[in-house]
mmCIF file of N, CA, C and O in Angstrom:
data_model
loop_
_atom_site.group_PDB
_atom_site.id
_atom_site.type_symbol
_atom_site.label_atom_id
_atom_site.label_comp_id
_atom_site.label_asym_id
_atom_site.label_seq_id
_atom_site.Cartn_x
_atom_site.Cartn_y
_atom_site.Cartn_z
ATOM 1 N N MET A 1 108.370 62.125 92.448
ATOM 2 C CA MET A 1 108.474 63.314 91.622
ATOM 3 C C MET A 1 109.424 64.328 92.259
ATOM 4 O O MET A 1 110.287 64.859 91.594
ATOM 5 N N ARG A 2 109.261 64.578 93.551
ATOM 6 C CA ARG A 2 110.100 65.557 94.233
ATOM 7 C C ARG A 2 111.551 65.070 94.322
ATOM 8 O O ARG A 2 112.480 65.861 94.210
ATOM 9 N N ILE A 3 111.742 63.782 94.529
ATOM 10 C CA ILE A 3 113.088 63.231 94.629
ATOM 11 C C ILE A 3 113.828 63.383 93.309
ATOM 12 O O ILE A 3 115.027 63.650 93.283
ATOM 13 N N ASP A 4 113.113 63.239 92.194
ATOM 14 C CA ASP A 4 113.748 63.409 90.890
ATOM 15 C C ASP A 4 114.296 64.821 90.741
ATOM 16 O O ASP A 4 115.395 65.008 90.217
ATOM 17 N N ARG A 5 113.557 65.822 91.210
ATOM 18 C CA ARG A 5 114.025 67.203 91.111
ATOM 19 C C ARG A 5 115.255 67.431 91.988
ATOM 20 O O ARG A 5 116.184 68.120 91.580
ATOM 21 N N VAL A 6 115.251 66.854 93.185
ATOM 22 C CA VAL A 6 116.398 66.989 94.072
ATOM 23 C C VAL A 6 117.620 66.330 93.445
ATOM 24 O O VAL A 6 118.730 66.879 93.473
ATOM 25 N N CYS A 7 117.435 65.177 92.859
ATOM 26 C CA CYS A 7 118.545 64.496 92.182
ATOM 27 C C CYS A 7 119.058 65.310 91.000
ATOM 28 O O CYS A 7 120.264 65.394 90.785
ATOM 29 N N ASP A 8 118.145 65.913 90.257
ATOM 30 C CA ASP A 8 118.555 66.751 89.120
ATOM 31 C C ASP A 8 119.369 67.952 89.591
ATOM 32 O O ASP A 8 120.394 68.297 88.986
ATOM 33 N N VAL A 9 118.935 68.581 90.680
ATOM 34 C CA VAL A 9 119.675 69.726 91.223
ATOM 35 C C VAL A 9 121.056 69.283 91.687
ATOM 36 O O VAL A 9 122.058 69.942 91.397
ATOM 37 N N PHE A 10 121.114 68.154 92.371
ATOM 38 C CA PHE A 10 122.397 67.641 92.837
ATOM 39 C C PHE A 10 123.336 67.347 91.668
ATOM 40 O O PHE A 10 124.507 67.743 91.688
ATOM 41 N N LEU A 11 122.845 66.671 90.659
ATOM 42 C CA LEU A 11 123.682 66.333 89.509
ATOM 43 C C LEU A 11 124.143 67.582 88.767
ATOM 44 O O LEU A 11 125.290 67.668 88.324
ATOM 45 N N THR A 12 123.235 68.563 88.629
ATOM 46 C CA THR A 12 123.599 69.789 87.928
ATOM 47 C C THR A 12 124.666 70.558 88.683
ATOM 48 O O THR A 12 125.662 70.994 88.105
ATOM 49 N N THR A 13 124.468 70.731 89.995
ATOM 50 C CA THR A 13 125.432 71.525 90.766
ATOM 51 C C THR A 13 126.720 70.783 91.044
ATOM 52 O O THR A 13 127.750 71.412 91.300
ATOM 53 N N SER A 14 126.698 69.460 90.999
ATOM 54 C CA SER A 14 127.903 68.693 91.303
ATOM 55 C C SER A 14 128.724 68.323 90.066
ATOM 56 O O SER A 14 129.951 68.328 90.124
ATOM 57 N N TRP A 15 128.058 67.999 88.968
ATOM 58 C CA TRP A 15 128.788 67.439 87.842
ATOM 59 C C TRP A 15 128.551 68.139 86.503
ATOM 60 O O TRP A 15 129.485 68.287 85.725
ATOM 61 N N THR A 16 127.334 68.569 86.225
ATOM 62 C CA THR A 16 127.009 69.065 84.894
ATOM 63 C C THR A 16 127.520 70.473 84.653
ATOM 64 O O THR A 16 128.182 70.738 83.653
ATOM 65 N N ASP A 17 127.224 71.388 85.556
ATOM 66 C CA ASP A 17 127.586 72.800 85.392
ATOM 67 C C ASP A 17 128.864 73.090 86.181
ATOM 68 O O ASP A 17 128.881 73.050 87.408
ATOM 69 N N ARG A 18 129.928 73.409 85.469
ATOM 70 C CA ARG A 18 131.228 73.631 86.119
ATOM 71 C C ARG A 18 131.209 74.847 87.033
ATOM 72 O O ARG A 18 131.855 74.854 88.079
ATOM 73 N N ASN A 19 130.485 75.903 86.631
ATOM 74 C CA ASN A 19 130.421 77.098 87.476
ATOM 75 C C ASN A 19 129.720 76.798 88.805
ATOM 76 O O ASN A 19 130.196 77.203 89.871
ATOM 77 N N LEU A 20 128.589 76.121 88.745
ATOM 78 C CA LEU A 20 127.876 75.773 89.976
ATOM 79 C C LEU A 20 128.691 74.805 90.828
ATOM 80 O O LEU A 20 128.666 74.882 92.057
ATOM 81 N N SER A 21 129.413 73.927 90.185
ATOM 82 C CA SER A 21 130.271 73.006 90.925
ATOM 83 C C SER A 21 131.367 73.758 91.675
ATOM 84 O O SER A 21 131.652 73.463 92.838
ATOM 85 N N SER A 22 131.954 74.764 91.035
ATOM 86 C CA SER A 22 132.989 75.573 91.683
ATOM 87 C C SER A 22 132.434 76.343 92.872
ATOM 88 O O SER A 22 133.059 76.424 93.927
ATOM 89 N N VAL A 23 131.249 76.906 92.704
ATOM 90 C CA VAL A 23 130.619 77.642 93.795
ATOM 91 C C VAL A 23 130.291 76.702 94.952
ATOM 92 O O VAL A 23 130.490 77.044 96.121
ATOM 93 N N SER A 24 129.808 75.520 94.645
ATOM 94 C CA SER A 24 129.493 74.544 95.685
ATOM 95 C C SER A 24 130.752 74.130 96.440
ATOM 96 O O SER A 24 130.739 74.002 97.663
ATOM 97 N N GLN A 25 131.830 73.938 95.713
ATOM 98 C CA GLN A 25 133.083 73.550 96.353
ATOM 99 C C GLN A 25 133.615 74.684 97.223
ATOM 100 O O GLN A 25 134.097 74.445 98.336
ATOM 101 N N ALA A 26 133.505 75.915 96.759
ATOM 102 C CA ALA A 26 133.948 77.063 97.559
ATOM 103 C C ALA A 26 133.118 77.177 98.834
ATOM 104 O O ALA A 26 133.652 77.482 99.914
ATOM 105 N N GLY A 27 131.824 76.930 98.742
ATOM 106 C CA GLY A 27 130.975 76.960 99.926
ATOM 107 C C GLY A 27 131.340 75.868 100.909
ATOM 108 O O GLY A 27 131.319 76.077 102.127
ATOM 109 N N LEU A 28 131.686 74.694 100.406
ATOM 110 C CA LEU A 28 132.099 73.596 101.269
ATOM 111 C C LEU A 28 133.373 73.957 102.029
ATOM 112 O O LEU A 28 133.477 73.725 103.240
ATOM 113 N N VAL A 29 134.337 74.554 101.344
ATOM 114 C CA VAL A 29 135.587 74.958 101.988
ATOM 115 C C VAL A 29 135.312 76.037 103.034
ATOM 116 O O VAL A 29 135.875 76.008 104.133
ATOM 117 N N ASN A 30 134.435 76.989 102.720
ATOM 118 C CA ASN A 30 134.089 78.035 103.677
ATOM 119 C C ASN A 30 133.444 77.442 104.925
ATOM 120 O O ASN A 30 133.768 77.828 106.052
ATOM 121 N N ASN A 31 132.543 76.487 104.740
ATOM 122 C CA ASN A 31 131.913 75.834 105.886
ATOM 123 C C ASN A 31 132.917 75.026 106.694
ATOM 124 O O ASN A 31 132.809 74.948 107.919
ATOM 125 N N LEU A 32 133.894 74.437 106.025
ATOM 126 C CA LEU A 32 134.939 73.707 106.734
ATOM 127 C C LEU A 32 135.752 74.656 107.609
ATOM 128 O O LEU A 32 136.064 74.342 108.758
ATOM 129 N N ASN A 33 136.080 75.828 107.072
ATOM 130 C CA ASN A 33 136.814 76.819 107.862
ATOM 131 C C ASN A 33 136.019 77.236 109.086
ATOM 132 O O ASN A 33 136.571 77.353 110.188
ATOM 133 N N ASP A 34 134.733 77.491 108.910
ATOM 134 C CA ASP A 34 133.892 77.878 110.038
ATOM 135 C C ASP A 34 133.794 76.750 111.055
ATOM 136 O O ASP A 34 133.832 77.000 112.270
ATOM 137 N N GLY A 35 133.691 75.541 110.592
ATOM 138 C CA GLY A 35 133.644 74.400 111.502
ATOM 139 C C GLY A 35 134.914 74.262 112.317
ATOM 140 O O GLY A 35 134.870 73.944 113.510
ATOM 141 N N MET A 36 136.042 74.518 111.689
ATOM 142 C CA MET A 36 137.309 74.485 112.411
ATOM 143 C C MET A 36 137.352 75.587 113.465
ATOM 144 O O MET A 36 137.755 75.361 114.602
ATOM 145 N N ALA A 37 136.944 76.789 113.068
ATOM 146 C CA ALA A 37 137.026 77.932 113.984
ATOM 147 C C ALA A 37 136.075 77.770 115.164
ATOM 148 O O ALA A 37 136.415 78.119 116.294
ATOM 149 N N TRP A 38 134.871 77.264 114.924
ATOM 150 C CA TRP A 38 133.860 77.193 115.977
ATOM 151 C C TRP A 38 133.861 75.853 116.708
ATOM 152 O O TRP A 38 133.365 75.781 117.838
ATOM 153 N N GLY A 39 134.371 74.807 116.100
ATOM 154 C CA GLY A 39 134.281 73.489 116.710
ATOM 155 C C GLY A 39 135.588 72.946 117.249
ATOM 156 O O GLY A 39 135.681 72.573 118.416
ATOM 157 N N LEU A 40 136.600 72.925 116.408
ATOM 158 C CA LEU A 40 137.840 72.275 116.821
ATOM 159 C C LEU A 40 138.801 73.179 117.576
ATOM 160 O O LEU A 40 139.438 72.735 118.532
ATOM 161 N N PHE A 41 138.916 74.423 117.163
ATOM 162 C CA PHE A 41 139.872 75.309 117.829
ATOM 163 C C PHE A 41 139.547 75.526 119.302
ATOM 164 O O PHE A 41 140.459 75.478 120.139
ATOM 165 N N PRO A 42 138.276 75.748 119.691
ATOM 166 C CA PRO A 42 138.008 75.851 121.136
ATOM 167 C C PRO A 42 138.382 74.581 121.909
ATOM 168 O O PRO A 42 138.864 74.672 123.041
ATOM 169 N N LEU A 43 138.181 73.429 121.305
ATOM 170 C CA LEU A 43 138.604 72.187 121.967
ATOM 171 C C LEU A 43 140.117 72.124 122.102
ATOM 172 O O LEU A 43 140.649 71.704 123.131
ATOM 173 N N PHE A 44 140.809 72.560 121.064
ATOM 174 C CA PHE A 44 142.271 72.594 121.100
ATOM 175 C C PHE A 44 142.751 73.560 122.182
ATOM 176 O O PHE A 44 143.669 73.255 122.943
ATOM 177 N N PHE A 45 142.116 74.728 122.267
ATOM 178 C CA PHE A 45 142.498 75.712 123.283
ATOM 179 C C PHE A 45 142.194 75.193 124.687
ATOM 180 O O PHE A 45 142.967 75.431 125.624
ATOM 181 N N ALA A 46 141.072 74.499 124.858
ATOM 182 C CA ALA A 46 140.730 73.929 126.160
ATOM 183 C C ALA A 46 141.735 72.852 126.560
ATOM 184 O O ALA A 46 142.108 72.744 127.734
ATOM 185 N N ALA A 47 142.188 72.075 125.594
ATOM 186 C CA ALA A 47 143.196 71.053 125.881
ATOM 187 C C ALA A 47 144.520 71.681 126.276
ATOM 188 O O ALA A 47 145.314 71.062 126.987
ATOM 189 N N ALA A 48 144.747 72.924 125.845
ATOM 190 C CA ALA A 48 145.969 73.646 126.218
ATOM 191 C C ALA A 48 145.787 74.385 127.547
ATOM 192 O O ALA A 48 146.625 75.204 127.918
ATOM 193 N N HIS A 49 144.669 74.100 128.249
ATOM 194 C CA HIS A 49 144.378 74.646 129.571
ATOM 195 C C HIS A 49 144.224 76.163 129.578
ATOM 196 O O HIS A 49 144.612 76.817 130.540
ATOM 197 N N LEU A 50 143.663 76.715 128.496
ATOM 198 C CA LEU A 50 143.345 78.139 128.492
ATOM 199 C C LEU A 50 142.036 78.355 129.238
ATOM 200 O O LEU A 50 141.183 77.474 129.299
ATOM 201 N N SER A 51 141.867 79.546 129.784
ATOM 202 C CA SER A 51 140.641 79.855 130.514
ATOM 203 C C SER A 51 139.476 80.024 129.528
ATOM 204 O O SER A 51 139.674 80.253 128.333
ATOM 205 N N ILE A 52 138.264 79.923 130.077
ATOM 206 C CA ILE A 52 137.066 80.084 129.252
ATOM 207 C C ILE A 52 137.044 81.476 128.626
ATOM 208 O O ILE A 52 136.667 81.637 127.457
ATOM 209 N N GLU A 53 137.460 82.490 129.384
ATOM 210 C CA GLU A 53 137.477 83.852 128.851
ATOM 211 C C GLU A 53 138.439 83.968 127.674
ATOM 212 O O GLU A 53 138.126 84.580 126.657
ATOM 213 N N ARG A 54 139.605 83.373 127.795
ATOM 214 C CA ARG A 54 140.607 83.430 126.719
ATOM 215 C C ARG A 54 140.110 82.679 125.492
ATOM 216 O O ARG A 54 140.272 83.131 124.364
ATOM 217 N N ILE A 55 139.476 81.532 125.703
ATOM 218 C CA ILE A 55 138.918 80.762 124.586
ATOM 219 C C ILE A 55 137.835 81.579 123.887
ATOM 220 O O ILE A 55 137.753 81.617 122.658
ATOM 221 N N GLY A 56 136.987 82.261 124.670
ATOM 222 C CA GLY A 56 135.936 83.103 124.092
ATOM 223 C C GLY A 56 136.500 84.224 123.244
ATOM 224 O O GLY A 56 135.990 84.511 122.160
ATOM 225 N N VAL A 57 137.557 84.860 123.733
ATOM 226 C CA VAL A 57 138.189 85.940 122.964
ATOM 227 C C VAL A 57 138.793 85.398 121.680
ATOM 228 O O VAL A 57 138.604 85.968 120.597
ATOM 229 N N LEU A 58 139.496 84.292 121.786
ATOM 230 C CA LEU A 58 140.106 83.706 120.587
ATOM 231 C C LEU A 58 139.046 83.236 119.587
ATOM 232 O O LEU A 58 139.229 83.390 118.382
ATOM 233 N N ALA A 59 137.945 82.688 120.089
ATOM 234 C CA ALA A 59 136.875 82.249 119.192
ATOM 235 C C ALA A 59 136.170 83.433 118.542
ATOM 236 O O ALA A 59 135.658 83.322 117.430
ATOM 237 N N ALA A 60 136.140 84.581 119.217
ATOM 238 C CA ALA A 60 135.475 85.772 118.668
ATOM 239 C C ALA A 60 136.337 86.502 117.648
ATOM 240 O O ALA A 60 135.816 87.265 116.832
ATOM 241 N N ILE A 61 137.626 86.301 117.685
ATOM 242 C CA ILE A 61 138.523 87.007 116.757
ATOM 243 C C ILE A 61 138.233 86.617 115.309
ATOM 244 O O ILE A 61 138.243 87.467 114.416
ATOM 245 N N TYR A 62 137.967 85.338 115.055
ATOM 246 C CA TYR A 62 137.740 84.879 113.675
ATOM 247 C C TYR A 62 136.544 85.569 113.024
ATOM 248 O O TYR A 62 136.707 86.182 111.965
ATOM 249 N N PRO A 63 135.341 85.531 113.599
ATOM 250 C CA PRO A 63 134.222 86.208 112.919
ATOM 251 C C PRO A 63 134.368 87.723 112.903
ATOM 252 O O PRO A 63 133.923 88.372 111.954
ATOM 253 N N ALA A 64 135.010 88.284 113.934
ATOM 254 C CA ALA A 64 135.221 89.734 113.943
ATOM 255 C C ALA A 64 136.155 90.149 112.815
ATOM 256 O O ALA A 64 135.890 91.134 112.105
ATOM 257 N N THR A 65 137.213 89.414 112.638
ATOM 258 C CA THR A 65 138.143 89.714 111.544
ATOM 259 C C THR A 65 137.500 89.509 110.199
ATOM 260 O O THR A 65 137.643 90.339 109.281
ATOM 261 N N GLN A 66 136.740 88.450 110.057
ATOM 262 C CA GLN A 66 136.062 88.173 108.794
ATOM 263 C C GLN A 66 135.049 89.290 108.489
ATOM 264 O O GLN A 66 134.963 89.763 107.355
ATOM 265 N N GLY A 67 134.285 89.709 109.479
ATOM 266 C CA GLY A 67 133.320 90.781 109.277
ATOM 267 C C GLY A 67 133.990 92.107 108.945
ATOM 268 O O GLY A 67 133.505 92.857 108.100
ATOM 269 N N PHE A 68 135.098 92.391 109.596
ATOM 270 C CA PHE A 68 135.815 93.639 109.334
ATOM 271 C C PHE A 68 136.403 93.654 107.928
ATOM 272 O O PHE A 68 136.315 94.664 107.214
ATOM 273 N N LEU A 69 136.959 92.542 107.502
ATOM 274 C CA LEU A 69 137.589 92.491 106.193
ATOM 275 C C LEU A 69 136.567 92.465 105.054
ATOM 276 O O LEU A 69 136.888 92.859 103.924
ATOM 277 N N HIS A 70 135.355 92.016 105.325
ATOM 278 C CA HIS A 70 134.324 91.968 104.275
ATOM 279 C C HIS A 70 133.587 93.277 104.112
ATOM 280 O O HIS A 70 132.863 93.449 103.150
ATOM 281 N N SER A 71 133.762 94.185 105.056
ATOM 282 C CA SER A 71 133.019 95.458 104.936
ATOM 283 C C SER A 71 133.793 96.492 104.185
ATOM 284 O O SER A 71 134.856 96.365 103.755
#
């Protein structure tokens, strides 16, 4: 019974309702951006032999800028 409801929600948000599908896709892209900023960029900076302090500052710029621009 519960699985049927989860499947219905998935189908509605993915295929049936275009507005919900657009919102879901926008959320996926936003999460991808955050994953890049928090996961891959620090690894890239470490591979470029930057110090931990410099990596921390660069990693903090993204959420600080996002928070400043959203307020």
